[in-house]
């Protein structure tokens, strides 16, 4: 079982102005994030615009990313897809290039939403992979909520060893933690509190624009320096609250670009921020540079 503790950065996919993946920038970003001290990189993450990448593009990201990372931190690949056979293909390819874990959404968009149906989906994937599975609870995007009772069943599968919880319901998050210590927080505004409550780590989109601060926050919490952690959190919070309410991925990518990470470009149908949103984003980032 892989140890996914710490800051697992939900990595952006850099595009050029025409919406083509810029692999040179991608490799540079990997180096920047590894040098910042992140514990893992999630390739093909939601923040990496996974829904708008083809299977071929995702596979190439896994290949290039794993090779560039070269064991310097954990490699987590999102292998979600609507088609079951595609989930399996993506997962097995990610395994073949050295992924330590596979992040997989439940069968979203008119798939089975009952506990038995979701369990059977993950059981089928579990049966054909040998790599850790990170389940993904993000009901605001999928319409599917993983209950604490279902999570307890899922943890009985051989490879289902983690859950990424992006719901933002801290009560449920703590119920998850009662089932296992291998919970990864994915809701930006609860990050510091989830770590204090015992989350093993985070899969964090906002770390794209503040990787050094994210690692520092984790280190402070793990070191029991809660007062210093909360002081740092107050500097991070204005931008976190902004991105959580604004168009998330365009905000994160633009913030990253402004702070020296990536191109800031999104792929259609996503759009760049409006002028008003841009002004608010810039204002929210000022606290990080104090």
CSV table of C-alpha atoms in Angstrom, one decimal:
chain,number,residue,atom,x,y,z
A,1,UNK,CA,0.0,0.0,0.0
A,2,UNK,CA,1.3,3.4,-1.0
A,3,UNK,CA,1.6,6.1,1.6
A,4,UNK,CA,-0.2,9.1,0.2
A,5,UNK,CA,0.4,11.4,3.2
A,6,UNK,CA,1.0,15.1,2.8
A,7,UNK,CA,0.4,17.4,-0.1
A,8,UNK,CA,-0.7,15.6,-3.2
A,9,UNK,CA,-1.0,18.5,-5.7
A,10,UNK,CA,-3.9,18.1,-8.2
A,11,UNK,CA,-1.8,19.2,-11.1
A,12,UNK,CA,-2.8,21.5,-13.8
A,13,UNK,CA,-2.4,20.5,-17.4
A,14,UNK,CA,-0.7,23.4,-19.2
A,15,UNK,CA,-2.1,24.4,-22.6
A,16,UNK,CA,-0.8,26.7,-25.3
A,17,UNK,CA,-2.9,29.5,-26.7
A,18,UNK,CA,-4.5,27.0,-29.1
A,19,UNK,CA,-5.6,24.5,-26.5
A,20,UNK,CA,-2.7,22.0,-27.2
A,21,UNK,CA,-0.9,20.5,-24.2
A,22,UNK,CA,2.5,22.1,-23.7
A,23,UNK,CA,4.6,19.2,-22.5
A,24,UNK,CA,7.7,21.3,-22.1
A,25,UNK,CA,5.8,23.5,-19.6
A,26,UNK,CA,4.3,20.4,-18.0
A,27,UNK,CA,7.8,19.0,-17.3
A,28,UNK,CA,9.0,22.3,-16.0
A,29,UNK,CA,6.0,22.5,-13.6
A,30,UNK,CA,6.7,19.0,-12.3
A,31,UNK,CA,10.2,20.2,-11.4
A,32,UNK,CA,8.9,23.3,-9.7
A,33,UNK,CA,6.4,21.4,-7.7
A,34,UNK,CA,8.8,18.7,-6.7
A,35,UNK,CA,11.3,21.3,-5.6
A,36,UNK,CA,8.6,23.0,-3.5
A,37,UNK,CA,8.5,19.7,-1.5
A,38,UNK,CA,5.1,18.3,-2.5
A,39,UNK,CA,4.6,14.6,-1.5
A,40,UNK,CA,2.7,13.6,-4.6
A,41,UNK,CA,1.4,14.8,-8.0
A,42,UNK,CA,-2.1,13.9,-9.3
A,43,UNK,CA,-1.8,13.7,-13.1
A,44,UNK,CA,-5.0,14.2,-15.1
A,45,UNK,CA,-6.7,15.8,-12.0
A,46,UNK,CA,-10.0,17.7,-12.2
A,47,UNK,CA,-7.9,20.8,-11.9
A,48,UNK,CA,-5.9,19.4,-14.9
A,49,UNK,CA,-9.2,19.6,-16.9
A,50,UNK,CA,-9.6,15.8,-17.0
A,51,UNK,CA,-13.1,15.9,-18.5
A,52,UNK,CA,-11.7,17.7,-21.6
A,53,UNK,CA,-8.7,15.4,-22.2
A,54,UNK,CA,-8.9,12.4,-24.5
A,55,UNK,CA,-7.8,9.0,-23.3
A,56,UNK,CA,-4.7,9.3,-25.6
A,57,UNK,CA,-3.8,12.6,-24.0
A,58,UNK,CA,-4.2,11.3,-20.5
A,59,UNK,CA,-2.1,8.3,-21.2
A,60,UNK,CA,0.6,10.6,-22.5
A,61,UNK,CA,0.4,12.7,-19.4
A,62,UNK,CA,0.9,9.6,-17.3
A,63,UNK,CA,3.9,8.5,-19.3
A,64,UNK,CA,5.7,11.9,-19.5
A,65,UNK,CA,4.8,12.8,-15.9
A,66,UNK,CA,5.9,9.5,-14.3
A,67,UNK,CA,9.2,9.6,-16.2
A,68,UNK,CA,9.9,13.2,-15.2
A,69,UNK,CA,8.9,12.6,-11.6
A,70,UNK,CA,11.3,9.7,-11.5
A,71,UNK,CA,10.5,8.6,-8.0
A,72,UNK,CA,10.9,12.0,-6.4
A,73,UNK,CA,7.3,12.0,-5.2
A,74,UNK,CA,4.2,9.8,-5.5
A,75,UNK,CA,2.5,9.5,-8.8
A,76,UNK,CA,-1.3,9.4,-8.7
A,77,UNK,CA,-3.2,9.2,-12.0
A,78,UNK,CA,-6.9,10.0,-12.4
A,79,UNK,CA,-8.3,7.2,-14.6
A,80,UNK,CA,-12.0,8.1,-14.4
A,81,UNK,CA,-14.2,7.6,-17.5
A,82,UNK,CA,-17.9,7.1,-18.3
A,83,UNK,CA,-17.2,3.8,-20.1
A,84,UNK,CA,-16.3,0.9,-17.8
A,85,UNK,CA,-13.8,-0.7,-20.2
A,86,UNK,CA,-12.1,2.7,-20.6
A,87,UNK,CA,-11.7,3.0,-16.8
A,88,UNK,CA,-10.0,-0.3,-16.8
A,89,UNK,CA,-7.8,0.5,-19.8
A,90,UNK,CA,-6.7,3.9,-18.4
A,91,UNK,CA,-6.1,2.3,-15.0
A,92,UNK,CA,-3.9,-0.6,-16.3
A,93,UNK,CA,-1.9,1.9,-18.5
A,94,UNK,CA,-1.3,4.1,-15.5
A,95,UNK,CA,-0.1,1.1,-13.6
A,96,UNK,CA,2.2,0.1,-16.4
A,97,UNK,CA,4.1,3.4,-16.2
A,98,UNK,CA,4.5,3.4,-12.5
A,99,UNK,CA,1.5,5.1,-10.8
A,100,UNK,CA,1.4,4.5,-7.1
A,101,UNK,CA,-2.4,5.1,-7.0
A,102,UNK,CA,-5.4,5.5,-9.2
A,103,UNK,CA,-8.0,8.2,-8.5
A,104,UNK,CA,-11.4,7.0,-9.8
A,105,UNK,CA,-14.7,8.7,-9.7
A,106,UNK,CA,-17.8,6.6,-9.1
A,107,UNK,CA,-20.0,5.9,-12.2
A,108,UNK,CA,-21.2,9.5,-12.6
A,109,UNK,CA,-23.8,10.8,-15.2
A,110,UNK,CA,-26.7,8.4,-15.0
A,111,UNK,CA,-24.8,5.5,-13.8
A,112,UNK,CA,-25.9,3.5,-10.7
A,113,UNK,CA,-26.1,5.8,-7.7
A,114,UNK,CA,-27.2,3.3,-5.0
A,115,UNK,CA,-24.7,1.8,-2.6
A,116,UNK,CA,-24.8,-1.7,-4.2
A,117,UNK,CA,-24.2,-0.3,-7.7
A,118,UNK,CA,-21.3,1.9,-6.6
A,119,UNK,CA,-19.8,-0.9,-4.7
A,120,UNK,CA,-20.0,-3.2,-7.7
A,121,UNK,CA,-18.4,-0.6,-9.9
A,122,UNK,CA,-15.3,-0.3,-7.7
A,123,UNK,CA,-15.3,-4.1,-7.1
A,124,UNK,CA,-15.0,-4.7,-10.8
A,125,UNK,CA,-12.1,-2.3,-11.1
A,126,UNK,CA,-10.4,-3.7,-8.0
A,127,UNK,CA,-10.5,-7.1,-9.5
A,128,UNK,CA,-8.3,-6.2,-12.4
A,129,UNK,CA,-5.7,-3.8,-10.9
A,130,UNK,CA,-3.0,-4.2,-8.3
A,131,UNK,CA,-2.5,-0.6,-7.5
A,132,UNK,CA,-4.1,1.5,-4.7
A,133,UNK,CA,-7.5,2.9,-5.6
A,134,UNK,CA,-8.5,6.4,-4.4
A,135,UNK,CA,-12.2,6.7,-4.4
A,136,UNK,CA,-13.6,10.2,-5.1
A,137,UNK,CA,-16.5,11.8,-3.2
A,138,UNK,CA,-17.5,15.0,-5.0
A,139,UNK,CA,-21.3,15.0,-5.0
A,140,UNK,CA,-21.6,18.6,-6.1
A,141,UNK,CA,-20.1,17.4,-9.5
A,142,UNK,CA,-21.3,13.8,-9.8
A,143,UNK,CA,-24.6,13.8,-8.0
A,144,UNK,CA,-23.4,10.8,-6.1
A,145,UNK,CA,-22.6,10.8,-2.4
A,146,UNK,CA,-20.4,8.1,-0.8
A,147,UNK,CA,-21.9,7.5,2.6
A,148,UNK,CA,-19.8,6.5,5.6
A,149,UNK,CA,-21.5,3.1,5.5
A,150,UNK,CA,-20.6,2.5,1.9
A,151,UNK,CA,-17.0,3.7,2.5
A,152,UNK,CA,-16.7,1.0,5.2
A,153,UNK,CA,-17.7,-1.6,2.6
A,154,UNK,CA,-15.4,-0.2,0.0
A,155,UNK,CA,-12.4,-0.4,2.4
A,156,UNK,CA,-12.9,-4.1,2.5
A,157,UNK,CA,-11.8,-4.4,-1.1
A,158,UNK,CA,-8.2,-5.4,-1.6
A,159,UNK,CA,-7.0,-2.2,-3.4
A,160,UNK,CA,-9.5,0.4,-2.3
A,161,UNK,CA,-7.3,2.0,0.3
A,162,UNK,CA,-8.1,5.8,0.1
A,163,UNK,CA,-11.0,8.2,-0.3
A,164,UNK,CA,-10.7,11.8,-1.6
A,165,UNK,CA,-13.4,13.8,0.0
A,166,UNK,CA,-14.2,17.0,-1.8
A,167,UNK,CA,-17.8,17.4,-0.6
A,168,UNK,CA,-16.9,20.1,2.0
A,169,UNK,CA,-19.3,18.6,4.6
A,170,UNK,CA,-17.0,18.4,7.6
A,171,UNK,CA,-19.4,16.3,9.6
A,172,UNK,CA,-19.3,13.5,6.9
A,173,UNK,CA,-15.5,14.0,6.6
A,174,UNK,CA,-15.1,13.2,10.3
A,175,UNK,CA,-17.4,10.2,9.9
A,176,UNK,CA,-15.1,9.0,7.2
A,177,UNK,CA,-12.1,9.5,9.5
A,178,UNK,CA,-13.9,7.2,12.0
A,179,UNK,CA,-13.8,4.4,9.4
A,180,UNK,CA,-10.2,4.8,8.3
A,181,UNK,CA,-7.1,7.0,8.7
A,182,UNK,CA,-6.6,7.0,4.9
A,183,UNK,CA,-8.9,9.9,4.1
A,184,UNK,CA,-7.6,12.6,1.8
A,185,UNK,CA,-9.2,16.0,2.0
A,186,UNK,CA,-10.2,17.6,-1.3
A,187,UNK,CA,-12.3,20.6,-0.2
A,188,UNK,CA,-10.0,23.6,-0.2
A,189,UNK,CA,-11.8,25.6,2.6
A,190,UNK,CA,-11.5,22.8,5.1
A,191,UNK,CA,-7.9,21.9,4.5
A,192,UNK,CA,-6.2,22.9,7.7
A,193,UNK,CA,-9.1,21.6,9.9
A,194,UNK,CA,-9.1,18.3,8.1
A,195,UNK,CA,-5.4,17.9,8.7
A,196,UNK,CA,-5.9,18.7,12.3
A,197,UNK,CA,-8.7,16.2,12.5
A,198,UNK,CA,-6.5,13.4,11.2
A,199,UNK,CA,-6.7,13.3,7.4
A,200,UNK,CA,-3.8,11.5,6.0
A,201,UNK,CA,-3.2,14.2,3.5
A,202,UNK,CA,-4.8,16.3,0.8
A,203,UNK,CA,-5.4,16.2,-2.9
A,204,UNK,CA,-5.3,20.0,-3.4
A,205,UNK,CA,-6.0,22.1,-6.5
A,206,UNK,CA,-5.1,25.4,-4.9
A,207,UNK,CA,-1.6,24.1,-4.3
A,208,UNK,CA,-1.0,24.7,-8.0
A,209,UNK,CA,-0.4,28.4,-7.2
A,210,UNK,CA,1.0,28.1,-3.6
A,211,UNK,CA,2.9,24.8,-3.4
A,212,UNK,CA,5.5,26.1,-0.9
A,213,UNK,CA,2.8,27.5,1.4
A,214,UNK,CA,0.8,24.2,1.1
A,215,UNK,CA,3.8,22.1,2.2
A,216,UNK,CA,4.6,24.6,5.0
A,217,UNK,CA,1.0,24.3,6.3
A,218,UNK,CA,1.2,20.5,6.3
A,219,UNK,CA,4.5,20.5,8.1
A,220,UNK,CA,3.2,23.0,10.8
A,221,UNK,CA,0.1,20.9,11.5
A,222,UNK,CA,2.0,17.6,11.6
A,223,UNK,CA,4.5,19.3,13.9
A,224,UNK,CA,1.7,20.4,16.3
A,225,UNK,CA,2.4,24.1,15.6
A,226,UNK,CA,-1.3,24.9,15.3
A,227,UNK,CA,-1.0,28.6,16.1
A,228,UNK,CA,1.5,29.1,13.3
A,229,UNK,CA,-0.5,26.9,11.0
A,230,UNK,CA,-3.6,29.0,11.5
A,231,UNK,CA,-1.7,32.3,11.0
A,232,UNK,CA,-0.4,30.9,7.6
A,233,UNK,CA,-4.0,29.7,6.8
A,234,UNK,CA,-5.3,33.3,7.3
A,235,UNK,CA,-2.9,34.4,4.5
A,236,UNK,CA,-4.1,31.6,2.2
A,237,UNK,CA,-7.8,31.9,3.0
A,238,UNK,CA,-8.8,34.9,0.9
A,239,UNK,CA,-7.7,33.3,-2.4
A,240,UNK,CA,-9.2,29.9,-1.3
A,241,UNK,CA,-12.6,31.4,-0.6
A,242,UNK,CA,-12.4,33.2,-3.9
A,243,UNK,CA,-11.6,30.2,-6.0
A,244,UNK,CA,-14.2,28.0,-4.2
A,245,UNK,CA,-17.0,30.4,-5.2
A,246,UNK,CA,-15.7,31.5,-8.6
A,247,UNK,CA,-15.1,29.3,-11.7
A,248,UNK,CA,-12.7,27.0,-10.0
A,249,UNK,CA,-10.2,25.7,-12.6
A,250,UNK,CA,-9.9,29.0,-14.5
A,251,UNK,CA,-9.2,30.8,-11.2
A,252,UNK,CA,-6.6,28.3,-10.0
A,253,UNK,CA,-4.8,28.4,-13.4
A,254,UNK,CA,-4.7,32.2,-13.6
A,255,UNK,CA,-3.5,32.4,-10.0
A,256,UNK,CA,-0.8,29.9,-10.8
A,257,UNK,CA,0.3,31.9,-13.8
A,258,UNK,CA,0.4,35.1,-11.8
A,259,UNK,CA,2.6,33.4,-9.3
A,260,UNK,CA,5.0,31.8,-11.9
A,261,UNK,CA,3.4,28.4,-12.5
A,262,UNK,CA,2.2,27.6,-15.9
A,263,UNK,CA,0.4,29.3,-18.8
A,264,UNK,CA,-3.0,30.1,-17.3
A,265,UNK,CA,-4.7,28.8,-20.4
A,266,UNK,CA,-7.9,26.7,-20.2
A,267,UNK,CA,-9.4,24.4,-22.8
A,268,UNK,CA,-12.8,24.9,-24.2
A,269,UNK,CA,-15.6,24.8,-23.0
A,270,UNK,CA,-13.9,26.4,-20.0
A,271,UNK,CA,-13.4,30.2,-20.3
A,272,UNK,CA,-10.9,32.6,-18.8
A,273,UNK,CA,-12.0,34.9,-16.0
A,274,UNK,CA,-13.9,38.1,-16.7
A,275,UNK,CA,-12.2,41.4,-16.0
A,276,UNK,CA,-14.1,41.8,-12.7
A,277,UNK,CA,-13.2,38.2,-11.6
A,278,UNK,CA,-9.6,38.8,-12.5
A,279,UNK,CA,-9.5,41.9,-10.3
A,280,UNK,CA,-11.0,40.1,-7.4
A,281,UNK,CA,-8.6,37.2,-7.8
A,282,UNK,CA,-5.6,39.5,-7.8
A,283,UNK,CA,-6.9,41.2,-4.7
A,284,UNK,CA,-7.4,37.9,-2.9
A,285,UNK,CA,-3.8,36.9,-3.7
A,286,UNK,CA,-2.3,39.9,-2.0
A,287,UNK,CA,-2.3,38.3,1.4
A,288,UNK,CA,0.1,35.6,0.2
A,289,UNK,CA,2.8,38.1,-0.6
A,290,UNK,CA,2.7,40.0,2.7
